[in-house]
XYZ file of C-alpha atoms in Angstrom:
398
model
C 93.339 114.499 95.648
C 95.613 111.750 96.753
C 98.525 111.836 94.361
C 100.078 108.386 94.877
C 100.070 108.915 98.658
C 102.837 111.547 98.636
C 103.186 115.127 97.553
C 104.102 115.548 93.811
C 104.153 119.260 93.589
C 107.294 118.589 91.563
C 107.962 115.017 90.490
C 110.144 114.335 93.561
C 109.324 110.883 94.990
C 111.083 111.636 98.214
C 108.728 114.418 99.107
C 106.644 114.667 102.239
C 103.761 112.270 102.615
C 100.265 113.602 102.271
C 97.556 112.384 104.660
C 95.715 109.620 102.831
C 93.127 107.001 103.402
C 92.038 103.612 102.400
C 88.961 101.287 102.098
C 88.236 97.596 102.037
C 84.961 95.821 101.243
C 83.298 92.596 102.248
C 79.785 91.201 101.418
C 77.191 88.644 102.621
C 75.414 87.742 105.832
C 77.086 89.606 108.755
C 75.837 86.939 111.236
C 78.203 84.502 109.452
C 81.032 86.897 108.622
C 84.645 85.851 109.281
C 87.051 87.383 111.666
C 89.522 89.506 109.722
C 92.801 91.285 110.346
C 92.914 94.659 108.675
C 96.445 95.752 107.953
C 96.403 99.591 107.827
C 99.672 101.138 106.676
C 100.415 104.412 108.295
C 102.346 107.507 107.208
C 104.237 107.257 110.474
C 106.049 104.109 109.107
C 103.755 101.684 111.057
C 101.351 98.975 110.095
C 98.297 98.722 112.419
C 96.630 95.375 112.645
C 92.932 95.940 113.446
C 90.911 92.831 114.415
C 87.271 92.467 113.652
C 84.646 90.522 115.610
C 82.674 87.512 114.122
C 80.247 90.020 112.501
C 83.173 91.658 110.671
C 82.961 94.880 112.743
C 86.476 96.306 113.655
C 87.127 96.122 117.409
C 90.583 97.642 117.914
C 94.281 97.514 117.180
C 95.774 94.216 118.253
C 99.351 94.796 117.032
C 101.572 97.435 115.477
C 104.395 96.492 113.168
C 107.386 98.741 112.253
C 107.818 99.386 108.509
C 110.384 101.171 106.371
C 110.254 104.895 105.479
C 107.311 106.245 103.515
C 105.106 103.149 103.195
C 102.934 103.509 100.026
C 100.819 100.391 99.549
C 99.985 97.047 101.182
C 98.776 93.936 99.370
C 97.990 90.420 100.456
C 99.645 87.405 98.741
C 97.240 85.090 96.920
C 97.650 82.335 99.619
C 97.021 84.950 102.348
C 100.284 84.010 104.177
C 101.989 87.358 103.634
C 101.281 91.049 103.392
C 103.774 93.037 101.398
C 104.296 96.677 102.028
C 106.275 98.884 99.596
C 108.368 101.605 101.313
C 109.006 104.422 98.943
C 111.793 106.408 100.536
C 113.812 103.229 101.417
C 113.113 101.450 98.073
C 112.273 98.322 100.035
C 109.507 95.835 100.726
C 108.475 94.724 104.107
C 106.945 91.202 103.997
C 104.730 90.508 106.980
C 103.938 86.907 108.029
C 100.215 86.913 108.662
C 100.389 84.106 111.243
C 103.294 85.284 113.347
C 103.489 89.019 112.328
C 107.218 88.556 111.848
C 108.773 90.737 109.120
C 111.443 90.419 106.457
C 112.644 93.482 104.560
C 114.386 93.275 101.189
C 115.444 95.886 98.614
C 113.506 96.678 95.445
C 116.023 99.133 94.112
C 118.233 101.869 95.504
C 116.957 104.588 97.860
C 117.148 107.895 96.056
C 116.975 106.293 92.622
C 113.897 104.093 92.984
C 110.616 104.997 94.642
C 108.129 102.151 94.721
C 104.545 103.341 94.843
C 102.438 100.160 94.418
C 102.586 96.382 93.982
C 100.520 93.543 92.667
C 100.672 89.801 92.932
C 100.194 87.335 90.050
C 97.199 85.152 90.991
C 98.618 82.145 89.230
C 102.385 82.170 89.803
C 105.112 83.211 92.193
C 105.581 86.653 90.579
C 105.094 90.068 92.070
C 105.128 93.401 90.233
C 106.506 96.493 91.912
C 105.577 99.841 90.399
C 108.489 102.338 90.467
C 107.268 105.896 90.065
C 110.753 107.381 89.968
C 112.270 105.367 87.138
C 108.984 104.775 85.257
C 109.371 100.969 85.381
C 107.699 97.808 86.500
C 110.079 95.662 88.542
C 109.439 91.850 88.464
C 110.120 89.878 91.577
C 110.047 86.208 92.598
C 107.952 85.899 95.726
C 109.891 82.835 96.976
C 113.380 84.235 96.692
C 112.626 87.943 96.863
C 114.944 88.515 93.974
C 114.339 90.736 90.906
C 113.748 88.844 87.653
C 113.271 91.715 85.249
C 112.015 95.123 84.363
C 109.973 96.856 81.688
C 109.599 100.566 81.047
C 106.098 102.186 81.199
C 104.803 105.688 81.016
C 105.489 108.874 82.971
C 104.853 108.570 86.733
C 103.229 105.181 87.033
C 101.168 104.862 90.233
C 98.935 101.798 90.309
C 98.478 98.448 88.544
C 96.126 95.526 88.294
C 96.655 91.937 87.057
C 94.145 90.068 84.946
C 92.852 86.868 86.598
C 94.842 84.608 84.188
C 98.041 86.460 85.185
C 98.933 87.243 81.582
C 98.612 91.032 81.567
C 99.368 93.877 83.906
C 97.580 97.199 83.432
C 99.588 100.141 84.795
C 98.206 103.703 85.124
C 100.603 106.582 84.159
C 99.598 109.762 85.952
C 101.405 112.479 83.895
C 101.027 110.673 80.565
C 97.281 110.193 81.080
C 97.599 106.681 79.770
C 97.659 103.024 80.664
C 100.495 100.660 79.769
C 99.451 97.110 79.006
C 102.285 94.712 79.958
C 102.789 91.041 78.875
C 103.868 89.545 82.186
C 105.410 86.483 80.572
C 107.600 88.232 78.009
C 108.054 91.268 80.202
C 107.212 93.552 77.292
C 104.727 96.267 76.397
C 101.735 95.160 74.360
C 100.241 98.607 73.859
C 99.647 101.979 75.517
C 96.139 103.214 75.864
C 95.690 107.030 75.892
C 92.844 108.233 78.040
C 90.645 111.001 76.626
C 90.407 114.480 78.062
C 86.670 114.894 77.191
C 83.396 114.771 78.995
C 81.558 111.419 79.028
C 78.651 110.960 76.548
C 75.451 112.587 77.726
C 77.091 115.335 79.783
C 77.910 118.860 78.829
C 80.737 121.277 79.632
C 79.464 124.487 81.305
C 79.084 127.373 78.857
C 81.399 130.329 79.030
C 78.821 132.892 80.050
C 77.737 135.090 82.895
C 74.783 132.934 83.758
C 76.810 129.891 84.619
C 79.713 131.913 85.890
C 82.462 129.938 84.171
C 85.275 131.987 82.634
C 87.368 130.823 79.715
C 90.396 130.727 82.081
C 88.707 128.417 84.552
C 87.594 125.984 81.830
C 91.139 125.892 80.314
C 92.806 125.366 83.736
C 90.952 122.089 84.618
C 93.316 119.171 84.978
C 93.461 116.236 82.469
C 92.157 112.775 83.456
C 95.143 111.986 85.771
C 94.559 108.212 86.121
C 94.828 106.686 89.557
C 93.764 103.154 90.658
C 92.791 100.332 88.332
C 90.896 97.029 88.827
C 90.331 93.987 86.697
C 87.062 92.183 86.488
C 86.810 88.598 87.745
C 86.222 87.256 84.220
C 89.247 89.179 82.876
C 87.235 90.872 80.076
C 87.469 94.381 81.460
C 89.642 96.733 83.454
C 88.332 99.830 85.180
C 90.563 102.905 85.409
C 89.750 105.603 87.912
C 90.399 109.201 86.692
C 90.945 111.809 89.334
C 89.836 114.746 87.222
C 87.818 114.174 84.048
C 84.410 115.731 83.616
C 83.600 119.438 83.773
C 79.837 119.591 84.298
C 77.335 122.404 84.780
C 76.661 124.296 86.937
C 79.721 126.180 87.884
C 80.510 126.846 91.497
C 82.498 129.488 93.244
C 85.205 127.558 94.887
C 88.378 128.519 96.794
C 90.120 129.322 93.496
C 87.371 131.388 91.989
C 84.610 130.450 89.578
C 85.297 126.896 88.397
C 83.228 124.188 86.652
C 81.893 121.329 88.754
C 84.357 118.578 88.380
C 83.293 114.960 88.670
C 85.648 112.111 88.342
C 85.089 109.246 85.915
C 85.935 105.521 85.430
C 87.017 104.436 82.001
C 85.987 100.822 81.205
C 88.560 99.148 78.915
C 88.019 95.891 77.047
C 90.956 93.579 77.484
C 90.147 91.926 74.151
C 90.687 95.109 72.083
C 92.443 97.305 74.649
C 90.122 100.082 73.815
C 87.787 102.236 76.009
C 84.240 100.950 75.746
C 82.574 103.080 78.412
C 82.901 106.052 80.793
C 80.974 106.258 84.034
C 80.734 109.083 86.517
C 81.794 108.336 90.088
C 79.484 110.730 91.881
C 82.323 112.814 93.346
C 85.597 114.551 92.809
C 89.255 113.523 93.014
C 88.505 109.784 92.756
C 91.376 107.523 93.711
C 90.846 103.726 93.870
C 88.321 101.077 92.796
C 87.456 97.585 93.957
C 84.750 95.057 93.155
C 82.209 93.417 95.402
C 82.979 89.660 95.655
C 80.138 88.825 93.147
C 81.649 91.285 90.688
C 78.463 93.161 90.150
C 79.484 96.411 91.821
C 82.529 98.700 91.675
C 83.324 100.838 94.710
C 85.286 104.005 93.963
C 86.629 106.389 96.572
C 86.163 110.121 96.027
C 88.643 112.091 98.198
C 87.410 115.631 97.397
C 89.643 118.761 97.157
C 89.829 122.293 98.456
C 86.983 123.519 96.170
C 84.805 120.439 96.672
C 85.670 118.955 100.046
C 82.913 116.440 100.299
C 84.362 112.948 100.438
C 82.267 109.997 99.291
C 82.284 106.367 98.043
C 80.625 105.951 94.652
C 78.916 102.620 94.051
C 78.841 101.785 90.349
C 77.179 98.943 88.497
C 79.993 97.024 86.931
C 77.859 96.494 83.783
C 77.342 100.211 83.311
C 79.116 101.913 80.376
C 77.697 105.373 80.877
C 75.770 107.522 83.352
C 76.526 107.816 87.068
C 76.715 105.699 90.195
C 73.885 103.599 91.543
C 74.499 105.024 94.997
C 76.852 107.435 96.819
C 77.911 106.878 100.435
C 78.765 109.961 102.407
C 80.993 109.278 105.495
C 80.196 111.172 108.709
C 82.202 114.180 109.880
C 85.479 113.163 111.395
C 85.642 109.935 109.308
C 86.072 111.437 105.932
C 88.576 111.127 103.111
C 88.536 107.510 101.730
C 91.140 106.831 99.107
C 91.926 103.072 98.694
C 89.785 99.981 98.422
C 90.437 96.286 99.000
C 87.856 93.420 98.763
C 87.359 90.903 101.525
C 87.622 87.416 99.990
C 84.757 86.023 102.139
C 81.588 86.415 100.033
C 79.324 86.182 103.087
C 80.442 89.596 104.423
C 78.634 92.819 103.638
C 80.802 95.502 105.203
C 83.115 98.172 103.855
C 86.200 98.886 105.862
C 87.311 102.500 105.567
C 90.565 103.907 106.903
C 90.459 107.630 107.046
C 92.894 110.547 107.296
C 91.304 111.160 110.658
C 93.360 108.182 111.991
C 90.540 105.714 112.226
C 88.812 102.673 110.612
C 85.140 102.551 110.053
C 82.850 99.718 108.911
C 80.015 100.594 106.486
C 77.139 98.154 105.871
C 76.865 97.860 102.052
C 73.167 96.963 102.271
C 72.085 99.995 104.211
C 75.123 102.180 103.567
C 75.219 102.992 107.287
C 78.370 103.142 109.406
C 78.126 100.271 111.857
C 81.480 100.508 113.654
C 84.344 102.973 114.169
C 87.750 102.410 115.777
C 90.589 104.944 116.276
C 94.081 103.729 115.281
C 95.931 106.158 117.588
C 95.299 109.225 119.574
C 95.040 112.435 117.506
C 98.358 113.707 118.714
C 100.266 110.916 117.127
C 98.675 110.655 113.686
C 98.707 107.396 111.750
C 97.628 109.120 108.414
C 96.786 105.784 106.704
C 98.003 105.271 103.150
C 96.714 101.780 102.427
C 94.780 98.848 103.774
C 94.883 95.072 103.171
C 92.367 92.524 104.560
C 93.437 89.000 105.652
C 90.755 86.558 106.687
C 91.781 84.907 110.017
C 89.070 82.300 110.405
């Protein structure tokens, strides 16, 4: 699975980047869709700006922008005037002007000490939150002055974060702690820490340790804990949805590359922001899930399933946001050569109905969310000079 967009064989945040992918969604009438710029951040330290046509279908790369070393994530400011990219190995942020494509780079720590993995913007103020996976902190920044205004410690190896719509709370996933830190963004303090369960969802069963199913005790014991990845907050602020990379061990077993292992299916934990407790667990329809995003109307949650060596099928699970158990309402399988989605970002135009998928095959594809058909594919670069996308951010041009 995509472990924070770089290799964490040991917790060394300066390690070699892993090929990764990303996704972005838009919904509505394609005949009235807006023209968008898709900022696709590459593992070769480049941002590719892909322009869509008036139907929202990507047409090609219109600009490339140099970034710092090891870009991890790209996010659009609430006013859509900037795209910020965190550069892990440099401990910097590259701020891109979405009108002129001019850049400004500023530090968010010290290279070798800090390793930023993700960022989020407050929707109601001039605050930005940079997640530092090396020091286990959230770094608070002023978006006007690009200066740091505070820090707060979180769990072990934080990777992703989501802000509630009122800007009051930040939910941070901690990979090795299998937990979520809830941060008060005003006091810059921890409200609570939510521990994620290492159990199957209700209504599912762990494969028995017998010769019929083929699962050995060793294989069952060696399955990874939840390993939380991306997180998204609902539009009403009442719930956050945490994607777990490895969570459910379901029958039947399958002989994978590492021997007989139980079929693993990732889950999403639904957390009430009122009680900060888990109120539901939903299967994603695939393995090694990575990142969630809502449709503009908030009724659906799209989750990317990256697959692994034993279960290489890569899919997008489409979940009902109101579901608290069971599985996805649909599963989108990408065609050969365009597989491996990992990250999701929602187009702000509610008229659009396309999913933008950046894949580890160095391309961007558009998927119609009504038919689940691929309606457009564009390569970023030739295959000899891999872009290896790690993140995507969508800016509506007009």
